[in-house]
Amino acid sequence: MQSLVLKYLSSNATVIQTSWLSRPSPDIAPELIGCWLVRQWPTGETIRSLIVEAEAYTSGDPACHAYRRRTPRNSVMFGPAGKAYVYLIYGMYHCFNVVTDDDGIPSAVLLRAVELERVPEGVETSKKNPRDRLGAGPGKLCRVLDITLAHTQQPLIPSAGLWLEHRSPECQQDIESGLLSITQTTRIGLTQGTDIPWRWYLENSPAVSKRAVKKM
DNA sequence: TGAAGGATTTGT
DNA sequence: CAAATCCTTCAC
């Protein structure tokens, strides 16, 4: 079977705008599956990644970092959509979120897994970490795409070196026809809000972990 | 000012 | 299942 990334990669994808992201995160997260996360380094190297797994967090949600109060770390989630919320977890991994919904409503979509169109320069693959698993996990996708705390609060636009693009027409058609299937289930790794089914992933993607595909 | 803990990953 | 590892948050 041909790689999904290469099958759906198109040269004229359109950049996702703030207005499209100014909606509730549980509406946006499933629609981001099949969209593109694009990273461009200062060297000019540009890599598109197919988003295959995402989770929604929002106001009133006990698992949301902004549930208790506004703090320096989570403040970007309270602002307008279209910005990056990046945080460091367990002292060693970064997690990347897309800030969503209207100004004043703290919400975001955590990107949990992507399929890279190719291996970035300087990145080694191995049997343990093969090409199709480089972006398999929220910490791993940040590591391979070099997404760090420097990106948090940055707008997701090409000039920032990190942005989003809509599904290609081929991908959109395959999702609508049912050839590609998106599954909804519960979120991972939480201590609160564990029963809220706000995780979505693309069936049969090698970047979605077996642990992650556990059903409700 | 200090201590507890976390939207993870990896190896035992 | 526990370690790695450090920033954020909250309590004192």
PDB file of C-alpha atoms (C1' of nucleotides) in Angstrom:
ATOM      1  CA  MET A   1       0.000   0.000   0.000  1.00  0.00           C
ATOM      2  CA  GLN A   2       1.251   3.426  -0.931  1.00  0.00           C
ATOM      3  CA  SER A   3       2.147   5.809   1.853  1.00  0.00           C
ATOM      4  CA  LEU A   4      -0.773   8.016   2.817  1.00  0.00           C
ATOM      5  CA  VAL A   5       1.489  11.022   3.090  1.00  0.00           C
ATOM      6  CA  LEU A   6       2.721  10.778  -0.466  1.00  0.00           C
ATOM      7  CA  LYS A   7      -0.714   9.876  -1.798  1.00  0.00           C
ATOM      8  CA  TYR A   8      -2.318  13.016  -0.411  1.00  0.00           C
ATOM      9  CA  LEU A   9       0.551  15.477  -0.708  1.00  0.00           C
ATOM     10  CA  SER A  10      -0.482  18.199  -3.113  1.00  0.00           C
ATOM     11  CA  SER A  11       1.350  21.225  -4.343  1.00  0.00           C
ATOM     12  CA  ASN A  12      -1.457  23.734  -3.957  1.00  0.00           C
ATOM     13  CA  ALA A  13      -2.702  23.207  -0.430  1.00  0.00           C
ATOM     14  CA  THR A  14      -4.142  26.275   1.277  1.00  0.00           C
ATOM     15  CA  VAL A  15      -2.981  27.624   4.610  1.00  0.00           C
ATOM     16  CA  ILE A  16      -5.459  27.206   7.475  1.00  0.00           C
ATOM     17  CA  GLN A  17      -6.543  30.623   8.712  1.00  0.00           C
ATOM     18  CA  THR A  18      -7.407  31.878  12.177  1.00  0.00           C
ATOM     19  CA  SER A  19     -11.073  32.189  11.205  1.00  0.00           C
ATOM     20  CA  TRP A  20     -11.299  28.439  10.470  1.00  0.00           C
ATOM     21  CA  LEU A  21      -9.813  27.711  13.896  1.00  0.00           C
ATOM     22  CA  SER A  22     -12.155  30.071  15.770  1.00  0.00           C
ATOM     23  CA  ARG A  23     -14.567  27.279  16.694  1.00  0.00           C
ATOM     24  CA  PRO A  24     -14.859  24.778  19.564  1.00  0.00           C
ATOM     25  CA  SER A  25     -11.851  22.446  19.682  1.00  0.00           C
ATOM     26  CA  PRO A  26     -13.958  19.224  19.690  1.00  0.00           C
ATOM     27  CA  ASP A  27     -15.337  20.334  16.305  1.00  0.00           C
ATOM     28  CA  ILE A  28     -11.915  21.150  14.922  1.00  0.00           C
ATOM     29  CA  ALA A  29      -9.845  18.180  16.145  1.00  0.00           C
ATOM     30  CA  PRO A  30     -11.525  15.582  13.859  1.00  0.00           C
ATOM     31  CA  GLU A  31     -11.344  18.001  10.940  1.00  0.00           C
ATOM     32  CA  LEU A  32      -7.615  18.454  11.467  1.00  0.00           C
ATOM     33  CA  ILE A  33      -7.085  14.737  10.792  1.00  0.00           C
ATOM     34  CA  GLY A  34      -5.840  14.575   7.218  1.00  0.00           C
ATOM     35  CA  CYS A  35      -4.662  18.191   7.309  1.00  0.00           C
ATOM     36  CA  TRP A  36      -0.991  19.153   7.191  1.00  0.00           C
ATOM     37  CA  LEU A  37       1.459  20.394   9.750  1.00  0.00           C
ATOM     38  CA  VAL A  38       4.197  22.192   7.865  1.00  0.00           C
ATOM     39  CA  ARG A  39       7.624  22.943   9.272  1.00  0.00           C
ATOM     40  CA  GLN A  40      10.147  25.164   7.548  1.00  0.00           C
ATOM     41  CA  TRP A  41      13.597  25.604   8.997  1.00  0.00           C
ATOM     42  CA  PRO A  42      15.757  28.714   8.572  1.00  0.00           C
ATOM     43  CA  THR A  43      17.797  26.707   6.059  1.00  0.00           C
ATOM     44  CA  GLY A  44      14.751  26.624   3.821  1.00  0.00           C
ATOM     45  CA  GLU A  45      14.134  22.914   4.310  1.00  0.00           C
ATOM     46  CA  THR A  46      10.379  22.379   4.365  1.00  0.00           C
ATOM     47  CA  ILE A  47       8.583  19.244   5.509  1.00  0.00           C
ATOM     48  CA  ARG A  48       4.872  18.529   5.368  1.00  0.00           C
ATOM     49  CA  SER A  49       3.365  16.030   7.808  1.00  0.00           C
ATOM     50  CA  LEU A  50      -0.067  14.399   7.627  1.00  0.00           C
ATOM     51  CA  ILE A  51      -1.956  14.814  10.892  1.00  0.00           C
ATOM     52  CA  VAL A  52      -3.250  11.381  11.923  1.00  0.00           C
ATOM     53  CA  GLU A  53      -4.089  11.745  15.629  1.00  0.00           C
ATOM     54  CA  ALA A  54      -5.346  14.696  17.706  1.00  0.00           C
ATOM     55  CA  GLU A  55      -7.092  15.490  20.974  1.00  0.00           C
ATOM     56  CA  ALA A  56      -9.334  18.401  21.985  1.00  0.00           C
ATOM     57  CA  TYR A  57      -9.108  20.327  25.244  1.00  0.00           C
ATOM     58  CA  THR A  58     -11.379  23.183  26.180  1.00  0.00           C
ATOM     59  CA  SER A  59     -13.031  25.366  28.781  1.00  0.00           C
ATOM     60  CA  GLY A  60     -14.782  23.452  31.557  1.00  0.00           C
ATOM     61  CA  ASP A  61     -12.721  20.353  30.759  1.00  0.00           C
ATOM     62  CA  PRO A  62     -10.882  19.063  33.873  1.00  0.00           C
ATOM     63  CA  ALA A  63      -8.042  17.707  31.722  1.00  0.00           C
ATOM     64  CA  CYS A  64      -7.380  21.091  30.139  1.00  0.00           C
ATOM     65  CA  HIS A  65      -4.291  22.956  31.366  1.00  0.00           C
ATOM     66  CA  ALA A  66      -6.444  26.072  31.587  1.00  0.00           C
ATOM     67  CA  TYR A  67      -9.113  24.394  33.732  1.00  0.00           C
ATOM     68  CA  ARG A  68      -8.082  25.948  37.038  1.00  0.00           C
ATOM     69  CA  ARG A  69      -6.973  29.421  36.158  1.00  0.00           C
ATOM     70  CA  ARG A  70      -5.007  31.514  33.724  1.00  0.00           C
ATOM     71  CA  THR A  71      -1.256  31.204  34.338  1.00  0.00           C
ATOM     72  CA  PRO A  72       1.826  32.362  32.437  1.00  0.00           C
ATOM     73  CA  ARG A  73       2.126  28.957  30.789  1.00  0.00           C
ATOM     74  CA  ASN A  74      -1.453  28.522  29.606  1.00  0.00           C
ATOM     75  CA  SER A  75      -2.276  32.160  28.862  1.00  0.00           C
ATOM     76  CA  VAL A  76      -1.999  31.701  25.095  1.00  0.00           C
ATOM     77  CA  MET A  77      -4.952  29.302  25.208  1.00  0.00           C
ATOM     78  CA  PHE A  78      -7.146  32.138  26.447  1.00  0.00           C
ATOM     79  CA  GLY A  79      -6.332  34.279  23.460  1.00  0.00           C
ATOM     80  CA  PRO A  80      -7.440  34.145  19.825  1.00  0.00           C
ATOM     81  CA  ALA A  81      -7.116  30.998  17.707  1.00  0.00           C
ATOM     82  CA  GLY A  82      -4.301  30.208  15.334  1.00  0.00           C
ATOM     83  CA  LYS A  83      -1.350  30.285  17.696  1.00  0.00           C
ATOM     84  CA  ALA A  84       0.952  27.580  19.018  1.00  0.00           C
ATOM     85  CA  TYR A  85       0.740  26.382  22.608  1.00  0.00           C
ATOM     86  CA  VAL A  86       3.873  24.362  23.376  1.00  0.00           C
ATOM     87  CA  TYR A  87       4.740  23.019  26.795  1.00  0.00           C
ATOM     88  CA  LEU A  88       7.444  20.837  28.289  1.00  0.00           C
ATOM     89  CA  ILE A  89       6.319  17.643  29.950  1.00  0.00           C
ATOM     90  CA  TYR A  90       8.173  15.183  32.182  1.00  0.00           C
ATOM     91  CA  GLY A  91      11.225  17.348  31.858  1.00  0.00           C
ATOM     92  CA  MET A  92      12.104  15.966  28.445  1.00  0.00           C
ATOM     93  CA  TYR A  93       9.347  16.164  25.861  1.00  0.00           C
ATOM     94  CA  HIS A  94       7.508  19.005  24.220  1.00  0.00           C
ATOM     95  CA  CYS A  95       3.847  18.847  23.238  1.00  0.00           C
ATOM     96  CA  PHE A  96       2.395  20.984  20.466  1.00  0.00           C
ATOM     97  CA  ASN A  97      -1.141  22.350  20.490  1.00  0.00           C
ATOM     98  CA  VAL A  98      -3.100  24.521  18.082  1.00  0.00           C
ATOM     99  CA  VAL A  99      -4.988  27.219  19.958  1.00  0.00           C
ATOM    100  CA  THR A 100      -8.649  27.243  18.951  1.00  0.00           C
ATOM    101  CA  ASP A 101     -11.953  29.038  19.534  1.00  0.00           C
ATOM    102  CA  ASP A 102     -12.743  32.686  20.182  1.00  0.00           C
ATOM    103  CA  ASP A 103     -10.678  35.095  22.216  1.00  0.00           C
ATOM    104  CA  GLY A 104     -11.510  34.498  25.881  1.00  0.00           C
ATOM    105  CA  ILE A 105     -12.317  30.792  25.543  1.00  0.00           C
ATOM    106  CA  PRO A 106      -9.312  28.674  26.605  1.00  0.00           C
ATOM    107  CA  SER A 107      -9.100  25.733  24.225  1.00  0.00           C
ATOM    108  CA  ALA A 108      -6.650  23.893  22.007  1.00  0.00           C
ATOM    109  CA  VAL A 109      -6.051  20.783  19.927  1.00  0.00           C
ATOM    110  CA  LEU A 110      -3.074  18.608  20.877  1.00  0.00           C
ATOM    111  CA  LEU A 111      -1.397  17.001  17.861  1.00  0.00           C
ATOM    112  CA  ARG A 112      -0.485  13.464  18.917  1.00  0.00           C
ATOM    113  CA  ALA A 113       0.815  11.873  15.724  1.00  0.00           C
ATOM    114  CA  VAL A 114       1.841  12.785  12.190  1.00  0.00           C
ATOM    115  CA  GLU A 115       3.289  11.024   9.153  1.00  0.00           C
ATOM    116  CA  LEU A 116       6.265  12.883   7.690  1.00  0.00           C
ATOM    117  CA  GLU A 117       6.630  13.240   3.933  1.00  0.00           C
ATOM    118  CA  ARG A 118      10.327  12.479   4.342  1.00  0.00           C
ATOM    119  CA  VAL A 119      13.073  12.285   6.944  1.00  0.00           C
ATOM    120  CA  PRO A 120      14.443  15.713   7.940  1.00  0.00           C
ATOM    121  CA  GLU A 121      18.119  16.407   7.326  1.00  0.00           C
ATOM    122  CA  GLY A 122      20.289  15.174  10.144  1.00  0.00           C
ATOM    123  CA  VAL A 123      17.663  12.817  11.553  1.00  0.00           C
ATOM    124  CA  GLU A 124      18.621   9.157  11.861  1.00  0.00           C
ATOM    125  CA  THR A 125      16.102   6.379  11.425  1.00  0.00           C
ATOM    126  CA  SER A 126      16.502   2.918  12.873  1.00  0.00           C
ATOM    127  CA  LYS A 127      14.632  -0.303  13.270  1.00  0.00           C
ATOM    128  CA  LYS A 128      13.489   1.009  16.624  1.00  0.00           C
ATOM    129  CA  ASN A 129      12.439   4.340  15.194  1.00  0.00           C
ATOM    130  CA  PRO A 130      11.589   3.740  11.542  1.00  0.00           C
ATOM    131  CA  ARG A 131      10.605   6.398   9.049  1.00  0.00           C
ATOM    132  CA  ASP A 132       6.858   5.970   9.474  1.00  0.00           C
ATOM    133  CA  ARG A 133       7.108   6.215  13.271  1.00  0.00           C
ATOM    134  CA  LEU A 134       9.195   9.397  13.536  1.00  0.00           C
ATOM    135  CA  GLY A 135       6.083  11.421  14.325  1.00  0.00           C
ATOM    136  CA  ALA A 136       4.296   8.703  16.315  1.00  0.00           C
ATOM    137  CA  GLY A 137       3.527  10.453  19.585  1.00  0.00           C
ATOM    138  CA  PRO A 138       3.172  14.056  20.785  1.00  0.00           C
ATOM    139  CA  GLY A 139       6.701  14.156  22.195  1.00  0.00           C
ATOM    140  CA  LYS A 140       8.274  12.455  19.199  1.00  0.00           C
ATOM    141  CA  LEU A 141       6.650  14.706  16.614  1.00  0.00           C
ATOM    142  CA  CYS A 142       7.956  17.770  18.426  1.00  0.00           C
ATOM    143  CA  ARG A 143      11.400  16.231  18.674  1.00  0.00           C
ATOM    144  CA  VAL A 144      11.676  15.288  15.005  1.00  0.00           C
ATOM    145  CA  LEU A 145      10.225  18.597  13.788  1.00  0.00           C
ATOM    146  CA  ASP A 146      12.264  20.628  16.271  1.00  0.00           C
ATOM    147  CA  ILE A 147       9.220  22.245  17.865  1.00  0.00           C
ATOM    148  CA  THR A 148      10.197  23.795  21.191  1.00  0.00           C
ATOM    149  CA  LEU A 149       9.113  26.342  23.790  1.00  0.00           C
ATOM    150  CA  ALA A 150      10.398  28.993  21.394  1.00  0.00           C
ATOM    151  CA  HIS A 151       7.302  28.341  19.276  1.00  0.00           C
ATOM    152  CA  THR A 152       4.728  28.849  21.996  1.00  0.00           C
ATOM    153  CA  GLN A 153       2.505  31.879  21.485  1.00  0.00           C
ATOM    154  CA  GLN A 154       3.737  32.145  17.894  1.00  0.00           C
ATOM    155  CA  PRO A 155       1.105  32.555  15.180  1.00  0.00           C
ATOM    156  CA  LEU A 156       0.832  29.529  12.885  1.00  0.00           C
ATOM    157  CA  ILE A 157       1.806  31.241   9.669  1.00  0.00           C
ATOM    158  CA  PRO A 158       4.512  30.466   7.086  1.00  0.00           C
ATOM    159  CA  SER A 159       6.773  33.284   8.242  1.00  0.00           C
ATOM    160  CA  ALA A 160       6.955  31.638  11.669  1.00  0.00           C
ATOM    161  CA  GLY A 161       8.250  28.426  10.100  1.00  0.00           C
ATOM    162  CA  LEU A 162       5.317  26.437  11.443  1.00  0.00           C
ATOM    163  CA  TRP A 163       1.811  26.394  10.011  1.00  0.00           C
ATOM    164  CA  LEU A 164      -1.198  24.287   8.999  1.00  0.00           C
ATOM    165  CA  GLU A 165      -2.683  23.475   5.591  1.00  0.00           C
ATOM    166  CA  HIS A 166      -6.080  22.065   4.643  1.00  0.00           C
ATOM    167  CA  ARG A 167      -6.733  18.523   3.425  1.00  0.00           C
ATOM    168  CA  SER A 168      -6.010  17.873  -0.205  1.00  0.00           C
ATOM    169  CA  PRO A 169      -9.116  17.252  -2.360  1.00  0.00           C
ATOM    170  CA  GLU A 170      -8.076  13.581  -2.688  1.00  0.00           C
ATOM    171  CA  CYS A 171      -7.896  13.161   1.063  1.00  0.00           C
ATOM    172  CA  GLN A 172     -11.182  14.962   1.596  1.00  0.00           C
ATOM    173  CA  GLN A 173     -12.847  12.702  -0.949  1.00  0.00           C
ATOM    174  CA  ASP A 174     -11.462   9.516   0.601  1.00  0.00           C
ATOM    175  CA  ILE A 175     -12.701  10.566   4.037  1.00  0.00           C
ATOM    176  CA  GLU A 176     -16.147  11.438   2.700  1.00  0.00           C
ATOM    177  CA  SER A 177     -16.390   8.195   0.757  1.00  0.00           C
ATOM    178  CA  GLY A 178     -15.348   6.147   3.763  1.00  0.00           C
ATOM    179  CA  LEU A 179     -12.156   4.853   2.166  1.00  0.00           C
ATOM    180  CA  LEU A 180     -10.356   6.575   4.999  1.00  0.00           C
ATOM    181  CA  SER A 181     -11.915   6.126   8.422  1.00  0.00           C
ATOM    182  CA  ILE A 182     -11.553   8.465  11.395  1.00  0.00           C
ATOM    183  CA  THR A 183     -12.214   6.948  14.820  1.00  0.00           C
ATOM    184  CA  GLN A 184     -13.346   8.866  17.890  1.00  0.00           C
ATOM    185  CA  THR A 185     -12.431   7.645  21.366  1.00  0.00           C
ATOM    186  CA  THR A 186     -11.118   8.733  24.775  1.00  0.00           C
ATOM    187  CA  ARG A 187      -7.972  10.733  25.421  1.00  0.00           C
ATOM    188  CA  ILE A 188      -4.662   9.283  26.608  1.00  0.00           C
ATOM    189  CA  GLY A 189      -2.537   9.688  29.698  1.00  0.00           C
ATOM    190  CA  LEU A 190      -4.978  11.761  31.724  1.00  0.00           C
ATOM    191  CA  THR A 191      -5.926  11.592  35.373  1.00  0.00           C
ATOM    192  CA  GLN A 192      -9.094  13.651  34.941  1.00  0.00           C
ATOM    193  CA  GLY A 193     -11.630  13.862  32.155  1.00  0.00           C
ATOM    194  CA  THR A 194     -10.725  10.301  31.139  1.00  0.00           C
ATOM    195  CA  ASP A 195     -14.266   9.536  30.009  1.00  0.00           C
ATOM    196  CA  ILE A 196     -14.551  12.412  27.537  1.00  0.00           C
ATOM    197  CA  PRO A 197     -14.196  11.016  23.976  1.00  0.00           C
ATOM    198  CA  TRP A 198     -12.207  13.842  22.466  1.00  0.00           C
ATOM    199  CA  ARG A 199      -9.471  11.947  20.658  1.00  0.00           C
ATOM    200  CA  TRP A 200      -9.603  11.202  16.961  1.00  0.00           C
ATOM    201  CA  TYR A 201      -7.254   9.189  14.793  1.00  0.00           C
ATOM    202  CA  LEU A 202      -6.942   7.870  11.286  1.00  0.00           C
ATOM    203  CA  GLU A 203      -7.524   4.113  11.079  1.00  0.00           C
ATOM    204  CA  ASN A 204      -4.596   2.050   9.829  1.00  0.00           C
ATOM    205  CA  SER A 205      -2.011   4.788  10.123  1.00  0.00           C
ATOM    206  CA  PRO A 206       1.339   3.310  11.164  1.00  0.00           C
ATOM    207  CA  ALA A 207       2.010   6.439  13.217  1.00  0.00           C
ATOM    208  CA  VAL A 208      -0.909   5.781  15.571  1.00  0.00           C
ATOM    209  CA  SER A 209       0.279   3.550  18.407  1.00  0.00           C
ATOM    210  CA  LYS A 210      -1.457   0.316  19.309  1.00  0.00           C
ATOM    211  CA  ARG A 211      -1.987   1.681  22.765  1.00  0.00           C
ATOM    212  CA  ALA A 212      -3.609   4.695  21.176  1.00  0.00           C
ATOM    213  CA  VAL A 213      -6.094   2.662  19.140  1.00  0.00           C
ATOM    214  CA  LYS A 214      -7.622   1.060  22.217  1.00  0.00           C
ATOM    215  CA  LYS A 215     -11.345   1.605  21.884  1.00  0.00           C
ATOM    216  CA  MET A 216     -13.772   2.831  24.479  1.00  0.00           C
TER     217      MET A 216
ATOM    218  C1'  DT B   1      11.317  29.239  48.778  1.00  0.00           C
ATOM    219  C1'  DG B   2      10.300  24.406  48.372  1.00  0.00           C
ATOM    220  C1'  DA B   3       8.051  20.307  46.951  1.00  0.00           C
ATOM    221  C1'  DA B   4       4.976  17.612  44.213  1.00  0.00           C
ATOM    222  C1'  DG B   5       3.638  16.170  39.891  1.00  0.00           C
ATOM    223  C1'  DG B   6       2.752  15.994  34.819  1.00  0.00           C
ATOM    224  C1'  DA B   7      -1.737  15.875  27.820  1.00  0.00           C
ATOM    225  C1'  DT B   8       5.615  11.079  27.455  1.00  0.00           C
ATOM    226  C1'  DT B   9       8.766   7.713  25.902  1.00  0.00           C
ATOM    227  C1'  DT B  10      11.661   3.942  26.515  1.00  0.00           C
ATOM    228  C1'  DG B  11      13.621  -0.044  28.297  1.00  0.00           C
ATOM    229  C1'  DT B  12      13.411  -3.675  32.069  1.00  0.00           C
TER     230       DT B  12
ATOM    231  C1'  DC C   1       6.423  -0.922  35.869  1.00  0.00           C
ATOM    232  C1'  DA C   2       9.870   2.769  36.733  1.00  0.00           C
ATOM    233  C1'  DA C   3      13.370   6.002  35.242  1.00  0.00           C
ATOM    234  C1'  DA C   4      14.734  10.154  32.877  1.00  0.00           C
ATOM    235  C1'  DT C   5      14.465  15.194  33.896  1.00  0.00           C
ATOM    236  C1'  DC C   6      12.731  20.084  34.613  1.00  0.00           C
ATOM    237  C1'  DC C   7       9.197  23.489  34.329  1.00  0.00           C
ATOM    238  C1'  DT C   8       4.824  24.906  36.361  1.00  0.00           C
ATOM    239  C1'  DT C   9       1.899  25.361  40.021  1.00  0.00           C
ATOM    240  C1'  DC C  10       0.529  25.696  44.564  1.00  0.00           C
ATOM    241  C1'  DA C  11       1.343  25.627  49.416  1.00  0.00           C
ATOM    242  C1'  DC C  12       3.734  27.495  53.379  1.00  0.00           C
TER     243       DC C  12
END
